[in-house]
PDB file of C-alpha atoms and ligand atoms in Angstrom:
ATOM      1  CA  UNK A  13      49.784 -15.901   6.614  1.00 44.00           C
ATOM      2  CA  UNK A  14      46.777 -18.269   6.638  1.00 47.00           C
ATOM      3  CA  UNK A  15      43.874 -17.382   4.402  1.00 46.00           C
ATOM      4  CA  UNK A  16      41.035 -15.888   6.373  1.00 47.00           C
ATOM      5  CA  UNK A  17      37.443 -16.891   5.836  1.00 48.00           C
ATOM      6  CA  UNK A  18      35.219 -13.899   5.216  1.00 49.00           C
ATOM      7  CA  UNK A  19      32.714 -13.389   8.030  1.00 46.00           C
ATOM      8  CA  UNK A  20      29.317 -14.789   7.274  1.00 47.00           C
ATOM      9  CA  UNK A  21      26.478 -12.291   7.440  1.00 45.00           C
ATOM     10  CA  UNK A  22      22.746 -12.603   7.408  1.00 49.00           C
ATOM     11  CA  UNK A  23      22.691 -12.471   3.604  1.00 48.00           C
ATOM     12  CA  UNK A  24      24.413 -15.852   3.519  1.00 44.00           C
ATOM     13  CA  UNK A  25      21.369 -17.338   5.167  1.00 49.00           C
ATOM     14  CA  UNK A  26      18.988 -16.271   2.380  1.00 54.00           C
ATOM     15  CA  UNK A  27      17.384 -19.339   0.888  1.00 57.00           C
ATOM     16  CA  UNK A  28      15.081 -19.858  -2.066  1.00 74.00           C
ATOM     17  CA  UNK A  29      11.445 -19.662  -1.049  1.00 83.00           C
ATOM     18  CA  UNK A  30       8.273 -20.776  -2.765  1.00 92.00           C
ATOM     19  CA  UNK A  31       6.440 -18.096  -4.778  1.00 97.00           C
ATOM     20  CA  UNK A  32       3.686 -16.429  -2.778  1.00 98.00           C
ATOM     21  CA  UNK A  33       0.233 -15.355  -3.864  1.00 98.00           C
ATOM     22  CA  UNK A  34       0.360 -11.548  -3.724  1.00 98.00           C
ATOM     23  CA  UNK A  35      -2.537  -9.158  -4.352  1.00 98.00           C
ATOM     24  CA  UNK A  36      -2.037  -5.416  -4.873  1.00 98.00           C
ATOM     25  CA  UNK A  37      -5.007  -3.133  -5.492  1.00 98.00           C
ATOM     26  CA  UNK A  38      -4.654  -0.525  -8.246  1.00 98.00           C
ATOM     27  CA  UNK A  39      -1.538  -1.928  -9.930  1.00 98.00           C
ATOM     28  CA  UNK A  40      -2.303  -0.424 -13.341  1.00 97.00           C
ATOM     29  CA  UNK A  41      -0.335   2.740 -12.574  1.00 96.00           C
ATOM     30  CA  UNK A  42       1.750   4.698 -10.099  1.00 96.00           C
ATOM     31  CA  UNK A  43       2.863   3.209  -6.807  1.00 98.00           C
ATOM     32  CA  UNK A  44       0.681   0.102  -7.130  1.00 98.00           C
ATOM     33  CA  UNK A  45       2.271  -0.730 -10.460  1.00 98.00           C
ATOM     34  CA  UNK A  46       5.781  -0.440  -9.002  1.00 98.00           C
ATOM     35  CA  UNK A  47       4.798  -2.637  -6.044  1.00 98.00           C
ATOM     36  CA  UNK A  48       3.402  -5.333  -8.342  1.00 98.00           C
ATOM     37  CA  UNK A  49       6.546  -5.251 -10.477  1.00 98.00           C
ATOM     38  CA  UNK A  50       8.743  -5.586  -7.403  1.00 98.00           C
ATOM     39  CA  UNK A  51       6.960  -8.760  -6.242  1.00 98.00           C
ATOM     40  CA  UNK A  52       6.977 -10.152  -9.777  1.00 98.00           C
ATOM     41  CA  UNK A  53      10.735  -9.603  -9.974  1.00 97.00           C
ATOM     42  CA  UNK A  54      11.215 -11.591  -6.784  1.00 97.00           C
ATOM     43  CA  UNK A  55       9.352 -14.555  -8.271  1.00 97.00           C
ATOM     44  CA  UNK A  56       5.929 -14.223  -6.647  1.00 98.00           C
ATOM     45  CA  UNK A  57       2.540 -14.786  -8.304  1.00 98.00           C
ATOM     46  CA  UNK A  58       1.031 -11.334  -8.442  1.00 98.00           C
ATOM     47  CA  UNK A  59      -2.578 -10.285  -9.023  1.00 98.00           C
ATOM     48  CA  UNK A  60      -4.325  -6.950  -8.969  1.00 98.00           C
ATOM     49  CA  UNK A  61      -7.841  -5.610  -8.612  1.00 98.00           C
ATOM     50  CA  UNK A  62      -8.236  -2.701 -11.020  1.00 97.00           C
ATOM     51  CA  UNK A  63     -11.089  -0.489 -12.121  1.00 95.00           C
ATOM     52  CA  UNK A  64      -9.458   0.207 -15.478  1.00 92.00           C
ATOM     53  CA  UNK A  65      -6.967  -1.977 -17.338  1.00 86.00           C
ATOM     54  CA  UNK A  66      -3.240  -1.757 -17.955  1.00 92.00           C
ATOM     55  CA  UNK A  67      -1.508  -3.852 -15.275  1.00 96.00           C
ATOM     56  CA  UNK A  68       2.115  -4.819 -16.008  1.00 96.00           C
ATOM     57  CA  UNK A  69       2.766  -7.960 -18.078  1.00 97.00           C
ATOM     58  CA  UNK A  70       2.785 -11.040 -15.896  1.00 98.00           C
ATOM     59  CA  UNK A  71       0.316  -9.641 -13.365  1.00 98.00           C
ATOM     60  CA  UNK A  72      -3.114 -11.289 -13.216  1.00 98.00           C
ATOM     61  CA  UNK A  73      -5.568  -8.443 -13.753  1.00 98.00           C
ATOM     62  CA  UNK A  74      -9.036  -8.788 -12.274  1.00 98.00           C
ATOM     63  CA  UNK A  75     -11.626  -6.068 -12.691  1.00 97.00           C
ATOM     64  CA  UNK A  76     -13.152  -4.763  -9.487  1.00 98.00           C
ATOM     65  CA  UNK A  77     -13.955  -1.735  -7.414  1.00 98.00           C
ATOM     66  CA  UNK A  78     -12.873  -1.516  -3.786  1.00 98.00           C
ATOM     67  CA  UNK A  79     -16.036   0.487  -2.981  1.00 98.00           C
ATOM     68  CA  UNK A  80     -18.103  -2.621  -3.550  1.00 98.00           C
ATOM     69  CA  UNK A  81     -17.934  -5.667  -1.246  1.00 98.00           C
ATOM     70  CA  UNK A  82     -19.382  -8.102  -3.797  1.00 98.00           C
ATOM     71  CA  UNK A  83     -16.892  -6.933  -6.400  1.00 98.00           C
ATOM     72  CA  UNK A  84     -13.957  -7.394  -3.992  1.00 98.00           C
ATOM     73  CA  UNK A  85     -15.209 -10.859  -2.999  1.00 98.00           C
ATOM     74  CA  UNK A  86     -15.608 -11.938  -6.618  1.00 98.00           C
ATOM     75  CA  UNK A  87     -12.141 -10.643  -7.510  1.00 98.00           C
ATOM     76  CA  UNK A  88     -10.557 -12.512  -4.596  1.00 98.00           C
ATOM     77  CA  UNK A  89     -12.322 -15.727  -5.600  1.00 98.00           C
ATOM     78  CA  UNK A  90     -10.887 -15.390  -9.106  1.00 98.00           C
ATOM     79  CA  UNK A  91      -7.379 -14.654  -7.801  1.00 98.00           C
ATOM     80  CA  UNK A  92      -7.492 -17.567  -5.351  1.00 98.00           C
ATOM     81  CA  UNK A  93      -8.577 -19.950  -8.110  1.00 98.00           C
ATOM     82  CA  UNK A  94      -5.534 -18.957 -10.176  1.00 98.00           C
ATOM     83  CA  UNK A  95      -2.855 -18.320  -7.536  1.00 98.00           C
ATOM     84  CA  UNK A  96      -4.090 -19.928  -4.311  1.00 97.00           C
ATOM     85  CA  UNK A  97      -5.009 -18.110  -1.082  1.00 98.00           C
ATOM     86  CA  UNK A  98      -3.631 -14.584  -0.889  1.00 98.00           C
ATOM     87  CA  UNK A  99      -0.611 -14.512   1.434  1.00 98.00           C
ATOM     88  CA  UNK A 100       0.407 -10.894   0.888  1.00 98.00           C
ATOM     89  CA  UNK A 101      -2.163  -8.153   0.408  1.00 99.00           C
ATOM     90  CA  UNK A 102      -1.307  -4.544  -0.349  1.00 99.00           C
ATOM     91  CA  UNK A 103      -4.176  -2.028  -0.049  1.00 99.00           C
ATOM     92  CA  UNK A 104      -2.909   0.655  -2.399  1.00 98.00           C
ATOM     93  CA  UNK A 105      -5.941   1.978  -4.328  1.00 98.00           C
ATOM     94  CA  UNK A 106      -6.582   5.574  -3.365  1.00 98.00           C
ATOM     95  CA  UNK A 107      -8.111   8.837  -4.538  1.00 97.00           C
ATOM     96  CA  UNK A 108      -8.075  12.524  -3.658  1.00 97.00           C
ATOM     97  CA  UNK A 109     -10.946  15.039  -3.824  1.00 97.00           C
ATOM     98  CA  UNK A 110      -9.229  18.135  -2.475  1.00 96.00           C
ATOM     99  CA  UNK A 111     -11.036  21.215  -1.231  1.00 97.00           C
ATOM    100  CA  UNK A 112     -11.049  23.569   1.704  1.00 98.00           C
ATOM    101  CA  UNK A 113     -13.022  22.428   4.752  1.00 98.00           C
ATOM    102  CA  UNK A 114     -15.764  25.031   4.451  1.00 98.00           C
ATOM    103  CA  UNK A 115     -16.439  24.099   0.854  1.00 98.00           C
ATOM    104  CA  UNK A 116     -15.893  20.333   1.025  1.00 98.00           C
ATOM    105  CA  UNK A 117     -19.081  18.486   0.143  1.00 98.00           C
ATOM    106  CA  UNK A 118     -20.414  15.437   1.955  1.00 98.00           C
ATOM    107  CA  UNK A 119     -19.930  13.521  -1.297  1.00 98.00           C
ATOM    108  CA  UNK A 120     -16.240  14.441  -1.586  1.00 98.00           C
ATOM    109  CA  UNK A 121     -15.654  13.455   2.029  1.00 98.00           C
ATOM    110  CA  UNK A 122     -17.581  10.188   1.769  1.00 98.00           C
ATOM    111  CA  UNK A 123     -16.024   9.165  -1.567  1.00 98.00           C
ATOM    112  CA  UNK A 124     -12.446   9.503  -0.320  1.00 99.00           C
ATOM    113  CA  UNK A 125     -13.228   7.634   2.906  1.00 99.00           C
ATOM    114  CA  UNK A 126     -15.051   4.943   0.923  1.00 99.00           C
ATOM    115  CA  UNK A 127     -12.126   4.214  -1.395  1.00 98.00           C
ATOM    116  CA  UNK A 128      -9.137   4.856   0.861  1.00 98.00           C
ATOM    117  CA  UNK A 129     -10.347   3.585   4.225  1.00 99.00           C
ATOM    118  CA  UNK A 130     -13.419   1.383   3.743  1.00 99.00           C
ATOM    119  CA  UNK A 131     -11.885   0.031   0.499  1.00 99.00           C
ATOM    120  CA  UNK A 132      -8.782  -1.105   2.405  1.00 99.00           C
ATOM    121  CA  UNK A 133     -11.059  -2.631   5.067  1.00 99.00           C
ATOM    122  CA  UNK A 134     -13.036  -4.623   2.473  1.00 98.00           C
ATOM    123  CA  UNK A 135      -9.845  -5.928   0.905  1.00 98.00           C
ATOM    124  CA  UNK A 136      -8.040  -6.936   4.101  1.00 98.00           C
ATOM    125  CA  UNK A 137     -11.203  -8.426   5.626  1.00 98.00           C
ATOM    126  CA  UNK A 138     -11.523 -10.714   2.597  1.00 98.00           C
ATOM    127  CA  UNK A 139      -7.805 -11.535   2.629  1.00 98.00           C
ATOM    128  CA  UNK A 140      -7.848 -12.348   6.344  1.00 98.00           C
ATOM    129  CA  UNK A 141     -10.046 -15.421   5.813  1.00 97.00           C
ATOM    130  CA  UNK A 142      -7.330 -17.364   4.003  1.00 97.00           C
ATOM    131  CA  UNK A 143      -4.571 -15.925   6.180  1.00 98.00           C
ATOM    132  CA  UNK A 144      -6.249 -17.038   9.409  1.00 98.00           C
ATOM    133  CA  UNK A 145      -6.763 -20.508   7.948  1.00 97.00           C
ATOM    134  CA  UNK A 146      -3.118 -20.864   6.912  1.00 97.00           C
ATOM    135  CA  UNK A 147      -1.851 -19.020   9.998  1.00 97.00           C
ATOM    136  CA  UNK A 148       0.328 -16.676   8.020  1.00 97.00           C
ATOM    137  CA  UNK A 149      -0.037 -13.473   6.102  1.00 98.00           C
ATOM    138  CA  UNK A 150       1.300 -10.032   5.387  1.00 98.00           C
ATOM    139  CA  UNK A 151      -0.983  -6.999   5.234  1.00 99.00           C
ATOM    140  CA  UNK A 152       0.443  -3.685   4.036  1.00 99.00           C
ATOM    141  CA  UNK A 153      -1.693  -0.540   3.916  1.00 99.00           C
ATOM    142  CA  UNK A 154      -0.561   2.411   1.813  1.00 99.00           C
ATOM    143  CA  UNK A 155      -1.199   5.526   3.874  1.00 98.00           C
ATOM    144  CA  UNK A 156       0.472   8.923   3.395  1.00 98.00           C
ATOM    145  CA  UNK A 157       2.632  11.410   5.249  1.00 97.00           C
ATOM    146  CA  UNK A 158      -0.485  13.600   5.076  1.00 97.00           C
ATOM    147  CA  UNK A 159      -2.300  11.261   7.495  1.00 98.00           C
ATOM    148  CA  UNK A 160      -0.041  12.341  10.361  1.00 97.00           C
ATOM    149  CA  UNK A 161       1.299  15.694   9.112  1.00 96.00           C
ATOM    150  CA  UNK A 162      -1.985  17.110   7.836  1.00 96.00           C
ATOM    151  CA  UNK A 163      -2.493  19.138   4.698  1.00 94.00           C
ATOM    152  CA  UNK A 164      -4.694  22.137   3.972  1.00 94.00           C
ATOM    153  CA  UNK A 165      -7.430  21.185   1.529  1.00 96.00           C
ATOM    154  CA  UNK A 166      -7.157  17.481   2.337  1.00 97.00           C
ATOM    155  CA  UNK A 167      -9.319  16.971   5.420  1.00 98.00           C
ATOM    156  CA  UNK A 168     -10.976  13.994   3.726  1.00 98.00           C
ATOM    157  CA  UNK A 169      -7.738  12.435   2.442  1.00 98.00           C
ATOM    158  CA  UNK A 170      -5.798  12.960   5.699  1.00 98.00           C
ATOM    159  CA  UNK A 171      -8.666  11.459   7.727  1.00 99.00           C
ATOM    160  CA  UNK A 172      -8.740   8.388   5.503  1.00 99.00           C
ATOM    161  CA  UNK A 173      -4.959   7.905   5.666  1.00 98.00           C
ATOM    162  CA  UNK A 174      -4.776   8.393   9.448  1.00 98.00           C
ATOM    163  CA  UNK A 175      -7.525   5.812   9.821  1.00 98.00           C
ATOM    164  CA  UNK A 176      -5.313   3.184   8.187  1.00 99.00           C
ATOM    165  CA  UNK A 177      -2.891   3.407  11.124  1.00 98.00           C
ATOM    166  CA  UNK A 178      -5.633   2.494  13.599  1.00 98.00           C
ATOM    167  CA  UNK A 179      -6.710  -0.262  11.224  1.00 99.00           C
ATOM    168  CA  UNK A 180      -3.244  -1.858  11.011  1.00 99.00           C
ATOM    169  CA  UNK A 181      -2.712  -1.637  14.761  1.00 98.00           C
ATOM    170  CA  UNK A 182      -6.103  -3.160  15.559  1.00 99.00           C
ATOM    171  CA  UNK A 183      -5.455  -5.990  13.089  1.00 98.00           C
ATOM    172  CA  UNK A 184      -2.064  -6.501  14.733  1.00 98.00           C
ATOM    173  CA  UNK A 185      -3.714  -6.887  18.128  1.00 98.00           C
ATOM    174  CA  UNK A 186      -6.403  -9.167  16.706  1.00 98.00           C
ATOM    175  CA  UNK A 187      -4.304 -11.394  14.463  1.00 98.00           C
ATOM    176  CA  UNK A 188      -0.714 -10.942  15.640  1.00 98.00           C
ATOM    177  CA  UNK A 189      -0.739 -14.344  17.324  1.00 97.00           C
ATOM    178  CA  UNK A 190      -1.661 -16.102  14.077  1.00 97.00           C
ATOM    179  CA  UNK A 191       1.442 -15.368  12.057  1.00 97.00           C
ATOM    180  CA  UNK A 192      -0.155 -12.346  10.380  1.00 98.00           C
ATOM    181  CA  UNK A 193       1.447  -8.911  10.389  1.00 98.00           C
ATOM    182  CA  UNK A 194      -0.241  -5.625   9.446  1.00 99.00           C
ATOM    183  CA  UNK A 195       1.843  -2.550   8.713  1.00 99.00           C
ATOM    184  CA  UNK A 196       1.502   0.861   7.153  1.00 98.00           C
ATOM    185  CA  UNK A 197       3.749   2.501   4.590  1.00 98.00           C
ATOM    186  CA  UNK A 198       3.455   6.289   4.581  1.00 98.00           C
ATOM    187  CA  UNK A 199       4.857   7.743   1.367  1.00 98.00           C
ATOM    188  CA  UNK A 200       5.683  11.415   1.094  1.00 97.00           C
ATOM    189  CA  UNK A 201       5.658  13.200  -2.244  1.00 95.00           C
ATOM    190  CA  UNK A 202       6.115  10.472  -4.868  1.00 96.00           C
ATOM    191  CA  UNK A 203       6.277  11.322  -8.546  1.00 93.00           C
ATOM    192  CA  UNK A 204       3.027   9.811  -9.942  1.00 91.00           C
ATOM    193  CA  UNK A 205      -0.185  10.939 -11.690  1.00 87.00           C
ATOM    194  CA  UNK A 206      -1.644  11.823  -8.270  1.00 84.00           C
ATOM    195  CA  UNK A 207       1.076  14.349  -7.462  1.00 86.00           C
ATOM    196  CA  UNK A 208       1.518  15.623 -11.010  1.00 88.00           C
ATOM    197  CA  UNK A 209      -2.082  16.790 -10.745  1.00 86.00           C
ATOM    198  CA  UNK A 210      -1.044  19.279  -8.016  1.00 84.00           C
ATOM    199  CA  UNK A 211      -0.439  22.913  -9.030  1.00 86.00           C
ATOM    200  CA  UNK A 212       3.223  23.831  -9.658  1.00 90.00           C
ATOM    201  CA  UNK A 213       3.435  26.205  -6.696  1.00 89.00           C
ATOM    202  CA  UNK A 214       2.224  23.449  -4.368  1.00 82.00           C
ATOM    203  CA  UNK A 215       4.840  21.040  -5.801  1.00 88.00           C
ATOM    204  CA  UNK A 216       7.597  23.618  -5.286  1.00 90.00           C
ATOM    205  CA  UNK A 217       6.454  24.282  -1.718  1.00 87.00           C
ATOM    206  CA  UNK A 218       6.660  20.566  -0.914  1.00 85.00           C
ATOM    207  CA  UNK A 219      10.082  20.311  -2.532  1.00 91.00           C
ATOM    208  CA  UNK A 220      11.400  23.077  -0.303  1.00 93.00           C
ATOM    209  CA  UNK A 221      10.352  21.190   2.822  1.00 93.00           C
ATOM    210  CA  UNK A 222      11.726  17.738   1.958  1.00 96.00           C
ATOM    211  CA  UNK A 223      15.097  17.262   3.718  1.00 96.00           C
ATOM    212  CA  UNK A 224      16.351  14.830   1.052  1.00 97.00           C
ATOM    213  CA  UNK A 225      15.733  17.586  -1.512  1.00 94.00           C
ATOM    214  CA  UNK A 226      13.787  15.639  -4.134  1.00 95.00           C
ATOM    215  CA  UNK A 227      10.529  13.838  -4.748  1.00 95.00           C
ATOM    216  CA  UNK A 228      10.449  10.076  -4.271  1.00 97.00           C
ATOM    217  CA  UNK A 229      10.181   7.301  -6.827  1.00 97.00           C
ATOM    218  CA  UNK A 230       7.426   4.692  -6.793  1.00 98.00           C
ATOM    219  CA  UNK A 231      10.169   2.015  -6.671  1.00 98.00           C
ATOM    220  CA  UNK A 232      11.326   3.387  -3.335  1.00 98.00           C
ATOM    221  CA  UNK A 233       7.859   2.827  -1.864  1.00 98.00           C
ATOM    222  CA  UNK A 234       7.766  -0.634  -3.440  1.00 98.00           C
ATOM    223  CA  UNK A 235      11.040  -1.561  -1.713  1.00 98.00           C
ATOM    224  CA  UNK A 236       9.587  -0.711   1.706  1.00 98.00           C
ATOM    225  CA  UNK A 237       6.426  -2.732   1.004  1.00 99.00           C
ATOM    226  CA  UNK A 238       8.532  -5.657  -0.178  1.00 98.00           C
ATOM    227  CA  UNK A 239      10.532  -5.617   3.057  1.00 98.00           C
ATOM    228  CA  UNK A 240       7.401  -5.544   5.241  1.00 98.00           C
ATOM    229  CA  UNK A 241       6.066  -8.528   3.300  1.00 98.00           C
ATOM    230  CA  UNK A 242       9.278 -10.519   3.729  1.00 97.00           C
ATOM    231  CA  UNK A 243      10.164 -13.243   6.225  1.00 96.00           C
ATOM    232  CA  UNK A 244      12.740 -10.814   7.632  1.00 97.00           C
ATOM    233  CA  UNK A 245       9.880  -8.585   8.813  1.00 98.00           C
ATOM    234  CA  UNK A 246       8.087 -11.306  10.818  1.00 98.00           C
ATOM    235  CA  UNK A 247       8.575  -9.315  14.039  1.00 98.00           C
ATOM    236  CA  UNK A 248       7.476  -5.972  12.586  1.00 98.00           C
ATOM    237  CA  UNK A 249       3.750  -5.322  13.002  1.00 98.00           C
ATOM    238  CA  UNK A 250       1.611  -2.263  13.663  1.00 98.00           C
ATOM    239  CA  UNK A 251       4.483  -0.115  12.398  1.00 98.00           C
ATOM    240  CA  UNK A 252       4.281   2.991  10.263  1.00 98.00           C
ATOM    241  CA  UNK A 253       7.200   3.119   7.842  1.00 98.00           C
ATOM    242  CA  UNK A 254       7.624   6.554   6.265  1.00 98.00           C
ATOM    243  CA  UNK A 255       9.116   6.739   2.759  1.00 98.00           C
ATOM    244  CA  UNK A 256       9.143  10.495   2.505  1.00 98.00           C
ATOM    245  CA  UNK A 257      12.702  11.840   2.352  1.00 98.00           C
ATOM    246  CA  UNK A 258      12.307  13.076   5.934  1.00 97.00           C
ATOM    247  CA  UNK A 259       9.261  15.263   5.206  1.00 96.00           C
ATOM    248  CA  UNK A 260       7.155  14.029   8.103  1.00 96.00           C
ATOM    249  CA  UNK A 261       9.769  13.374  10.775  1.00 95.00           C
ATOM    250  CA  UNK A 262       8.197  13.245  14.227  1.00 82.00           C
ATOM    251  CA  UNK A 263       4.654  13.282  12.921  1.00 79.00           C
TER     252      UNK A 263
HETATM  253  P1  NAP B 234      -2.609   7.050  -8.770  1.00 57.61           P
HETATM  254  O1  NAP B 234      -1.514   7.093  -9.780  1.00 57.61           O
HETATM  255  O2  NAP B 234      -3.673   8.095  -8.785  1.00 57.61           O
HETATM  256  O3  NAP B 234      -3.279   5.586  -8.784  1.00 57.61           O
HETATM  257  C1  NAP B 234      -4.364   5.287  -7.944  1.00 57.61           C
HETATM  258  C2  NAP B 234      -4.754   3.863  -8.176  1.00 57.61           C
HETATM  259  O4  NAP B 234      -5.900   3.551  -7.349  1.00 57.61           O
HETATM  260  C3  NAP B 234      -5.177   3.596  -9.617  1.00 57.61           C
HETATM  261  O5  NAP B 234      -4.746   2.315  -9.981  1.00 57.61           O
HETATM  262  C4  NAP B 234      -6.683   3.650  -9.515  1.00 57.61           C
HETATM  263  O6  NAP B 234      -7.359   2.964 -10.534  1.00 57.61           O
HETATM  264  C5  NAP B 234      -6.884   2.952  -8.196  1.00 57.61           C
HETATM  265  N1  NAP B 234      -8.228   3.164  -7.674  1.00 57.61           N
HETATM  266  C6  NAP B 234      -8.811   4.343  -7.343  1.00 57.61           C
HETATM  267  N2  NAP B 234     -10.077   4.140  -6.950  1.00 57.61           N
HETATM  268  C7  NAP B 234     -10.307   2.806  -7.028  1.00 57.61           C
HETATM  269  C8  NAP B 234     -11.427   1.972  -6.756  1.00 57.61           C
HETATM  270  N3  NAP B 234     -12.580   2.482  -6.309  1.00 57.61           N
HETATM  271  N4  NAP B 234     -11.298   0.628  -6.931  1.00 57.61           N
HETATM  272  C9  NAP B 234     -10.139   0.097  -7.387  1.00 57.61           C
HETATM  273  N5  NAP B 234      -9.047   0.835  -7.676  1.00 57.61           N
HETATM  274  C10 NAP B 234      -9.140   2.175  -7.508  1.00 57.61           C
HETATM  275  O7  NAP B 234      -2.028   7.122  -7.292  1.00 57.61           O
HETATM  276  P2  NAP B 234      -0.574   6.806  -6.699  1.00 57.61           P
HETATM  277  O8  NAP B 234       0.138   8.094  -6.583  1.00 57.61           O
HETATM  278  O9  NAP B 234       0.051   5.638  -7.371  1.00 57.61           O
HETATM  279  O10 NAP B 234      -1.036   6.403  -5.223  1.00 57.61           O
HETATM  280  C11 NAP B 234      -1.194   5.055  -4.811  1.00 57.61           C
HETATM  281  C12 NAP B 234      -1.476   5.057  -3.313  1.00 57.61           C
HETATM  282  O11 NAP B 234      -0.398   5.744  -2.651  1.00 57.61           O
HETATM  283  C13 NAP B 234      -2.753   5.820  -2.942  1.00 57.61           C
HETATM  284  O12 NAP B 234      -3.382   5.164  -1.861  1.00 57.61           O
HETATM  285  C14 NAP B 234      -2.233   7.174  -2.514  1.00 57.61           C
HETATM  286  O13 NAP B 234      -3.110   7.804  -1.629  1.00 57.61           O
HETATM  287  C15 NAP B 234      -0.918   6.790  -1.856  1.00 57.61           C
HETATM  288  N6  NAP B 234       0.046   7.887  -1.784  1.00 57.61           N
HETATM  289  C16 NAP B 234       0.542   8.475  -2.909  1.00 57.61           C
HETATM  290  C17 NAP B 234       1.481   9.494  -2.779  1.00 57.61           C
HETATM  291  C18 NAP B 234       2.103  10.171  -3.942  1.00 57.61           C
HETATM  292  O14 NAP B 234       2.885  11.111  -3.706  1.00 57.61           O
HETATM  293  N7  NAP B 234       1.838   9.783  -5.166  1.00 57.61           N
HETATM  294  C19 NAP B 234       1.872   9.915  -1.515  1.00 57.61           C
HETATM  295  C20 NAP B 234       1.343   9.295  -0.394  1.00 57.61           C
HETATM  296  C21 NAP B 234       0.431   8.274  -0.545  1.00 57.61           C
HETATM  297  P3  NAP B 234      -7.785   3.732 -11.911  1.00 57.61           P
HETATM  298  O15 NAP B 234      -6.539   3.835 -12.748  1.00 57.61           O
HETATM  299  O16 NAP B 234      -8.809   2.837 -12.499  1.00 57.61           O
HETATM  300  O17 NAP B 234      -8.318   5.080 -11.512  1.00 57.61           O
END
């Protein structure tokens, strides 16, 4: 019997590519840290804008605050000088200030919107300059299942995370023809400092409603971001990719 040649699949077509300049906000801990490590492991040049230190080894750490346009601009200038124009930007920095609607203060509402929504806007607006010039780019916004599903006590957070979907889709319509994609990753309950801060009963309630039956790992969110930033995802834009163990299905 003649030897058969194994069928060739898409993986055979994978070729070495040049390292990209990747910027992830808030890569000193949690999901942002895992995302930065994932890009580092695939050979990219990775930078982060952080308020406080502690980014993984090998990641260029630049101090900045996404609430401040001048700070974001200065951080980008520093990153571009070291790594070249940013080709992949991941807006990950986020905060919660939970409270019931009736008791939520203007400050708690404004602060969460300022970091999670306006912060992402400041970062992607700055990144878009270089992307438009080079006619390529990948924008990934880290939203949350809560943006579509809702959550009692998180009117501010859910509003900010839902807003990111409109942002990615508007960017897609504006810049889709220039080789730039903009997508949203919507994590569910991921085991990080943010979720460990929730009361035990709330954690158990979430666990009971997650079809996969466990909380997620930051690495699992990082894998989805990495895919959306890849050449393979060139035709995926304006999408919302849930990484939530089925928690938000249909929302
Ligand atoms: P985390 O552990 O609380 O980390 C938040 C990160 O954002 C930190 O690096 C923090 O910096 C940074 N950050 C906050 N405000 C900032 C500002 N004004 N300027 C610059 N950086 C700032 O949170 P996480 O769980 O990794 O969450 C990361 C993202 O995923 C957030 O957008 C979050 O909403 C989203 N998410 C998380 C979950 C989850 O289950 N964990 C689920 C859905 C979505 P500092 O260390 O200096 O405070």
